[in-house]
Tab-separated table of C-alpha atoms in Angstrom:
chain	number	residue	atom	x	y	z
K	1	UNK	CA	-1.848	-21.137	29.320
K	2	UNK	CA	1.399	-19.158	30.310
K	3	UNK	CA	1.850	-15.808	30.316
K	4	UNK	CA	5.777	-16.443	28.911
K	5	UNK	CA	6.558	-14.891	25.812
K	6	UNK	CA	7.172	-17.597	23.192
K	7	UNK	CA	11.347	-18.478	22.906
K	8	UNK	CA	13.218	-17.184	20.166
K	9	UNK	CA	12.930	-20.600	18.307
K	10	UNK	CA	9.430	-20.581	18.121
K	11	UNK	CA	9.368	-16.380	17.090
K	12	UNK	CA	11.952	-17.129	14.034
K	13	UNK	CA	9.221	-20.269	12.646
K	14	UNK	CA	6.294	-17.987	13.288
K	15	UNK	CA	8.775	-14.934	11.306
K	16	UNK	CA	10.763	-17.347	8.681
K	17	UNK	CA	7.483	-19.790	7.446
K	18	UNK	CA	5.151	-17.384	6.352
K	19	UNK	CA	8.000	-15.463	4.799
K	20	UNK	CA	9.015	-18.182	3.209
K	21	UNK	CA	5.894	-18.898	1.436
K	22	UNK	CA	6.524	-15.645	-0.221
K	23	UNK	CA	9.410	-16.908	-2.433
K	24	UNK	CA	7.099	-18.448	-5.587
K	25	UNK	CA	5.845	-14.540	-5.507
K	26	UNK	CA	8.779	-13.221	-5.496
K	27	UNK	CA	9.989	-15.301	-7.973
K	28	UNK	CA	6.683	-15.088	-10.120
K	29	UNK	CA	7.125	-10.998	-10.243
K	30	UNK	CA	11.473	-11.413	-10.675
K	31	UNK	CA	10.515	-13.488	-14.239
K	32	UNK	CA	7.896	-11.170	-15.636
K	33	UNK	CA	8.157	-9.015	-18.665
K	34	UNK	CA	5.924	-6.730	-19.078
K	35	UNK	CA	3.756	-5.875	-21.088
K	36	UNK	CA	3.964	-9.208	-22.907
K	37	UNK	CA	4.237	-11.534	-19.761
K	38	UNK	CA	2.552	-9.821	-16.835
K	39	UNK	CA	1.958	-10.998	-13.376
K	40	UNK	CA	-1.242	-10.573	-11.844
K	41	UNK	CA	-0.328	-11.239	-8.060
K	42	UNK	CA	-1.310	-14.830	-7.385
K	43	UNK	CA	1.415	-17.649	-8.130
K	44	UNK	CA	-0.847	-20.485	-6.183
K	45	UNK	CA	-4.270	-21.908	-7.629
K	46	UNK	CA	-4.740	-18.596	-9.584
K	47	UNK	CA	-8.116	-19.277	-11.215
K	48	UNK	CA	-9.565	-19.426	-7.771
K	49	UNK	CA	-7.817	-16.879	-6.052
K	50	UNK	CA	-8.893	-14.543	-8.885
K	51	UNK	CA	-12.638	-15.596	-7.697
K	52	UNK	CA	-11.171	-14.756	-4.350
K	53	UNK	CA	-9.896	-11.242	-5.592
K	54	UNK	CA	-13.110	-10.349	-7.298
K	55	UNK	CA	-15.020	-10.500	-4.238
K	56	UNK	CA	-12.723	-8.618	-1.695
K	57	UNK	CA	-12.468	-5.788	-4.932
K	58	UNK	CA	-16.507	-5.924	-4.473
K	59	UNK	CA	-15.936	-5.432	-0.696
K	60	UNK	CA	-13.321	-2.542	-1.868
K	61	UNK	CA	-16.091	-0.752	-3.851
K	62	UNK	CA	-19.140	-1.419	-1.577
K	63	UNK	CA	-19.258	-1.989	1.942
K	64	UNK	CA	-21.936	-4.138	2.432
K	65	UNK	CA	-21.138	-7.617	4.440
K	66	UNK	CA	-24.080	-9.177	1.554
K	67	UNK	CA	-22.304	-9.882	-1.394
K	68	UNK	CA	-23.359	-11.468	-5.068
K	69	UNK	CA	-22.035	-13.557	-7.477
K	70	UNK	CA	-19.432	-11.552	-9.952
K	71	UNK	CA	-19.526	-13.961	-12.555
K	72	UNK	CA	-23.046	-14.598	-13.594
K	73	UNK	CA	-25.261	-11.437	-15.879
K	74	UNK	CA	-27.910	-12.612	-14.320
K	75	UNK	CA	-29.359	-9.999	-11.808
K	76	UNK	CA	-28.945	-10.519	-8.053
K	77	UNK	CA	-28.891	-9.302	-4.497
K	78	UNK	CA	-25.699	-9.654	-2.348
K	79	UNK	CA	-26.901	-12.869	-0.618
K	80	UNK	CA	-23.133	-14.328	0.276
K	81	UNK	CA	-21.755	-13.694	3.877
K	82	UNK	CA	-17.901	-14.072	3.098
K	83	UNK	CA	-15.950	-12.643	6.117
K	84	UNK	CA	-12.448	-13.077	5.042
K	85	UNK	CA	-12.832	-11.562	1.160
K	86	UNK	CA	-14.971	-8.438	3.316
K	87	UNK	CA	-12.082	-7.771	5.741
K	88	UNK	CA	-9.537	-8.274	2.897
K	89	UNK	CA	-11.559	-5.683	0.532
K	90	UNK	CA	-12.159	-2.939	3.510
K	91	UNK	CA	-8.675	-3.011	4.525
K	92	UNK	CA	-7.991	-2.350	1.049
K	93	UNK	CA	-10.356	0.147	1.018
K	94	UNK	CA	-9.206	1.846	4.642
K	95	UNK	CA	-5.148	2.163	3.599
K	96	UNK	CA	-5.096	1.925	-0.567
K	97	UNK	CA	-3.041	-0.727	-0.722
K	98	UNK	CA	-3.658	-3.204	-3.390
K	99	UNK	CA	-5.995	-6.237	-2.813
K	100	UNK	CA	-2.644	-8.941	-3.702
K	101	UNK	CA	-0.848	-6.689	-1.631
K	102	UNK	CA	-3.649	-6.855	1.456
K	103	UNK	CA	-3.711	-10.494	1.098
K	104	UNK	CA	0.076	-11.506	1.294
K	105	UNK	CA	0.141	-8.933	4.327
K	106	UNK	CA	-2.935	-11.147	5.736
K	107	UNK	CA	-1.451	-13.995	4.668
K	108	UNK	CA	2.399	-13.551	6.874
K	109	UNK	CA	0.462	-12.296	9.831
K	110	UNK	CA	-2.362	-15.191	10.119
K	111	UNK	CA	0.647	-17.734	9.677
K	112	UNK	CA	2.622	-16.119	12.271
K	113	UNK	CA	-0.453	-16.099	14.664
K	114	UNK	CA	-1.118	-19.612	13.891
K	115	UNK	CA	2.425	-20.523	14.939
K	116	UNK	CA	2.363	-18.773	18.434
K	117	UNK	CA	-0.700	-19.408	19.211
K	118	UNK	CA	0.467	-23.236	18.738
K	119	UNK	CA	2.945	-22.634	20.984
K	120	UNK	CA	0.519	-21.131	23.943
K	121	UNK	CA	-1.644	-23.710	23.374
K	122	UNK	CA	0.234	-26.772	23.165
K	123	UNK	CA	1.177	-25.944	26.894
K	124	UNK	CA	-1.017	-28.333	27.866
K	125	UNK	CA	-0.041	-31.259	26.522
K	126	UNK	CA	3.398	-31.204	26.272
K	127	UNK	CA	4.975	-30.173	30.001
K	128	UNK	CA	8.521	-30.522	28.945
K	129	UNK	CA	10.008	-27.674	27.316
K	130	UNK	CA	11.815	-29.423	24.855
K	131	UNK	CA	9.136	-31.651	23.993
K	132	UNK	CA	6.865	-28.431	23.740
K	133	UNK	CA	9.223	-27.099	20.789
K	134	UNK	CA	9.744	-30.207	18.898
K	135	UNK	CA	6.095	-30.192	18.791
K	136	UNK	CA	6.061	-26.327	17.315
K	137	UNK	CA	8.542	-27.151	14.951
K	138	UNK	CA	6.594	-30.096	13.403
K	139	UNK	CA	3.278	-28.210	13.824
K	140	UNK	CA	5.037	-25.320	11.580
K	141	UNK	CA	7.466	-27.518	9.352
K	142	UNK	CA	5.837	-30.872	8.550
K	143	UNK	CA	3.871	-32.814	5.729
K	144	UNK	CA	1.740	-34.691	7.507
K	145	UNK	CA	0.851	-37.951	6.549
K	146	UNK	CA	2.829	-37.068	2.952
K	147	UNK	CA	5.659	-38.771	4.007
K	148	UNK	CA	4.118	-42.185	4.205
K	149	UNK	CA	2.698	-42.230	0.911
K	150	UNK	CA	5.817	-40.757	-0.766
K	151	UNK	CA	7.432	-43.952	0.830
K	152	UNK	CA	4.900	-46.299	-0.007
K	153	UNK	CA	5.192	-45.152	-3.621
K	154	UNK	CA	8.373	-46.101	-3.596
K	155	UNK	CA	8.300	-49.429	-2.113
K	156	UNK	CA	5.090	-50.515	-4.028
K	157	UNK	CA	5.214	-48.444	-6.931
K	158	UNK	CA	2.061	-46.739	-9.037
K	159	UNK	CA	-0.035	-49.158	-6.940
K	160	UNK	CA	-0.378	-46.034	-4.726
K	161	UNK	CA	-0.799	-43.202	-6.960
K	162	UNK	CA	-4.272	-42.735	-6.162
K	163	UNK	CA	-3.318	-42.213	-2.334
K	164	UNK	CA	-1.228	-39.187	-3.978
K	165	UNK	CA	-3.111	-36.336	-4.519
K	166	UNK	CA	-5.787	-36.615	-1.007
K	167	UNK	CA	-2.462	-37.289	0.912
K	168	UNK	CA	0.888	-36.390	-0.748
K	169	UNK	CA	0.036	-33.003	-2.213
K	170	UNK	CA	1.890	-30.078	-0.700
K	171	UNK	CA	-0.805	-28.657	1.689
K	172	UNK	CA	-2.774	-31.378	2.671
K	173	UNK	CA	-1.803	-32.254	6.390
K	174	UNK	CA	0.854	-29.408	6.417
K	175	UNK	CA	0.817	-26.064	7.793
K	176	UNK	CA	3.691	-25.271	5.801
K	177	UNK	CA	1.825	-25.655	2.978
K	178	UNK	CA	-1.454	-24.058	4.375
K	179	UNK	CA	0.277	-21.138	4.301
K	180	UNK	CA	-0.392	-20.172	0.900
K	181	UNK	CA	-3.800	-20.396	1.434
K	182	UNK	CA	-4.477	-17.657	4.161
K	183	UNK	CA	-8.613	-18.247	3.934
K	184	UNK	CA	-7.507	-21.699	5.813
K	185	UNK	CA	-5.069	-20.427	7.741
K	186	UNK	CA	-7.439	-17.934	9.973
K	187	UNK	CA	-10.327	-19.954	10.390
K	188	UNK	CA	-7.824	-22.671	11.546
K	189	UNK	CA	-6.263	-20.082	13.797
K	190	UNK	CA	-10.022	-19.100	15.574
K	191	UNK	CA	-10.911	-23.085	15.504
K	192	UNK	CA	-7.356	-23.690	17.604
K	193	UNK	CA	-9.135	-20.794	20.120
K	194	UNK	CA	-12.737	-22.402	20.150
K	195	UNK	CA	-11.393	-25.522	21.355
K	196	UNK	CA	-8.794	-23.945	23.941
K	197	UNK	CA	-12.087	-22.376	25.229
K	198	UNK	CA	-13.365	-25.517	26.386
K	199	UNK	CA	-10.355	-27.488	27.335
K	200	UNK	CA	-9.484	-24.852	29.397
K	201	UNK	CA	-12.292	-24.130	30.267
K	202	UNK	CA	-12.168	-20.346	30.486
K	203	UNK	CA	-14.653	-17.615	31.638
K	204	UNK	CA	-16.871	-16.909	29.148
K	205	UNK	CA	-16.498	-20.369	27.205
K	206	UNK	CA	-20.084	-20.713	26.502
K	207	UNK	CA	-19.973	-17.311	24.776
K	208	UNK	CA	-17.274	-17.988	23.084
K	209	UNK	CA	-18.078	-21.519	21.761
K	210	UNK	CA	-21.279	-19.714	20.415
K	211	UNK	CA	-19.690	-17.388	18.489
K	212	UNK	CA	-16.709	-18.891	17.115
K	213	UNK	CA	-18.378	-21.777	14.721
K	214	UNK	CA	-20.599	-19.702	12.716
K	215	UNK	CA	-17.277	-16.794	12.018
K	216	UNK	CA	-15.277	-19.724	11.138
K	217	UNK	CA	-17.903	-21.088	8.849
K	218	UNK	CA	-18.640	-17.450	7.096
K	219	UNK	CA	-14.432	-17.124	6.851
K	220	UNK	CA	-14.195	-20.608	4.662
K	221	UNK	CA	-17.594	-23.050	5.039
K	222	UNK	CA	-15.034	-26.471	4.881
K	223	UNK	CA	-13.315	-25.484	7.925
K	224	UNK	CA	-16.778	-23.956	9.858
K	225	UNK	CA	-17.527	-28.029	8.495
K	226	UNK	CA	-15.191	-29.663	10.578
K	227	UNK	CA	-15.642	-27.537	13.553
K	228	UNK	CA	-19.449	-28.864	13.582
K	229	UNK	CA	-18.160	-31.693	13.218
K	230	UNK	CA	-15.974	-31.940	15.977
K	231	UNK	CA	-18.316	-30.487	18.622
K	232	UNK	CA	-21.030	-33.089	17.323
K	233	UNK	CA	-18.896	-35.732	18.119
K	234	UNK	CA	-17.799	-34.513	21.361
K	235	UNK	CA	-20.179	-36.429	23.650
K	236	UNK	CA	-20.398	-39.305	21.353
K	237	UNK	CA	-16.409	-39.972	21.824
K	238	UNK	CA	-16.966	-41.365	24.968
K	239	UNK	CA	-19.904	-43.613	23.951
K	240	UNK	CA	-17.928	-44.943	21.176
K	241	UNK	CA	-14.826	-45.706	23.113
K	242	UNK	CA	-16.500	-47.472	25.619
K	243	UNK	CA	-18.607	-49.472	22.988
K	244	UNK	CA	-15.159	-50.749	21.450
K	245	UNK	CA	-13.794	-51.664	24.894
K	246	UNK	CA	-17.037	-53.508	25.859
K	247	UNK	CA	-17.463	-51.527	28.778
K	248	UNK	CA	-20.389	-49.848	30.438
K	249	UNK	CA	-21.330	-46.664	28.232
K	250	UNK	CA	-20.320	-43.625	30.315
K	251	UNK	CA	-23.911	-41.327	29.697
K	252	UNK	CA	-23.072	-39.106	32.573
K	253	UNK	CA	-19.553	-37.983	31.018
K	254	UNK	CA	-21.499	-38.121	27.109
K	255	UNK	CA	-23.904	-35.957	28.964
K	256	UNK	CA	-21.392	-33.453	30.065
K	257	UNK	CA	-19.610	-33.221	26.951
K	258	UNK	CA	-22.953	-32.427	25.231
K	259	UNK	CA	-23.423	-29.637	27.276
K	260	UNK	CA	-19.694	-27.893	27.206
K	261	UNK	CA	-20.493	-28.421	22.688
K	262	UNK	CA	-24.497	-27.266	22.973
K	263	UNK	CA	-23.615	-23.430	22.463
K	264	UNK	CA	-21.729	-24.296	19.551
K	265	UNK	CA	-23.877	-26.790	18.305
K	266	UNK	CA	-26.509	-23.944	18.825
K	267	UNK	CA	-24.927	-21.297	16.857
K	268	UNK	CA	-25.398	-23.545	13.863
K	269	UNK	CA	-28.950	-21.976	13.283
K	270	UNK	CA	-26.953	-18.609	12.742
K	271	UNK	CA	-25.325	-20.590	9.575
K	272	UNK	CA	-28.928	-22.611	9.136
K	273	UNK	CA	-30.481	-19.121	8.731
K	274	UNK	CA	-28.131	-18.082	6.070
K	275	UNK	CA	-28.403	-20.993	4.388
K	276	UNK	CA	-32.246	-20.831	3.570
């Protein structure tokens, strides 16, 4: 990974995209009228990000990591482990800031990490320089697999409509879109680390492979998910590849792929524990 700080190109996408994101906000506060039309502070998916509010307030008002449900009258203990609300309600806490306030901040700061970190990491597979930024700029700008829907639509017609919503809507595929959804956009940003830790494979990888998974999965459980996922099928890739191409299964290479994804597949009975 190099050392180079990222070019000015790649610092504007990692400054303008988040930003951007903030226009519906913007524009969601410029049209209010209070006190007959007020706006509470979230313009995207509002009846879950006010789920998403009520726990970091909870994390605002008590510290503890264990939280409980907030919309049941039905006595509890805090049982939930939800990392991102918790960070999101002490750093309310810590500086007074609002909790919609503490989450946009979160949000323009995890995109612009995501972006950079892109940048560093793509290093690897793109040597050319210009072929490194092109890569940025679609990692940052693009829909996806959107595109091709929207165009079969049109060709075919409401044939496809079903395709629409698991393909074409705004932030499925896209990091653009992602970005109004800052609970994805972290746990992305630590699963783009995890992985760097073993391709690179850096001191310490077996610590950090350990560790990252089960954060990721307390931060948003779909994306701790997939990262199971993908260290699971890490030594079977190569046993399925060679199956297709009729070719003598590679066990020594499954067998070293198994053991570069063990810590992580470890660490599951961290979540496992939670769980029961």
């Amino acid at each position: 990974m190099t050392r180079r700080l990222p070019p000015a190109t790649v610092l504007l996408l990692a400054l303008l995209v988040p930003l951007s994101t903030l226009i519906p906000v913007w524009q969601a506060y410029y049209v209010e009228s209070p006190p007959e039309k007020n706006f509470l502070g979230f313009r995207y998916m509002p009846g879950d990000h006010y789920q998403y509010a009520a726990f970091a307030r909870q994390a605002r008002e008590d510290s503890s990591l264990l939280m409980r449900d907030p919309f049941t009258t039905e006595p509890q203990k805090g049982r939930f482990v939800l990392l991102y609300f918790w960070m999101i309600g002490r750093f309310a806490a810590l500086t007074g800031l609002a909790i919609t306030a503490v989450w946009e901040l979160f949000r323009v700061i995890g995109g612009a990490l995501y972006i950079v970190t892109f940048w560093y990491l793509n290093a690897a597979w793109f040597q050319q320089h210009k072929s490194r930024l092109m890569a940025t700029c679609l990692f940052a700008l693009a829909g996806g697999l959107g595109w091709l829907v929207t165009l079969l639509r049109a060709l075919i017609g409401p044939i496809i409509d079903p395709l629409l919503y698991p393909f074409d809507y705004f932030w499925n595929w896209s990091t653009f879109g992602t970005m109004a959804v800052p609970n994805w956009i972290w746990p992305a940003l630590l699963m783009l680390l995890a992985f760097q830790a073993i391709l690179a494979r850096m001191r310490g990888r077996d610590l950090v492979t350990f560790l990252l998974p089960p954060t990721i999965w307390f931060m948003h459980g779909y994306s701790g998910l997939a990262s199971y996922a993908i260290l699971a099928l890490l030594p079977l890739m190569p046993l399925i590849r060679a199956a297709f191409q009729l070719t003598p299964l590679p066990w020594d290479r499954a067998l070293t792929n198994f053991r570069v994804a063990l810590p992580g597949l470890l660490s599951f009975g961290l979540v496992a524990a939670h769980l029961l």
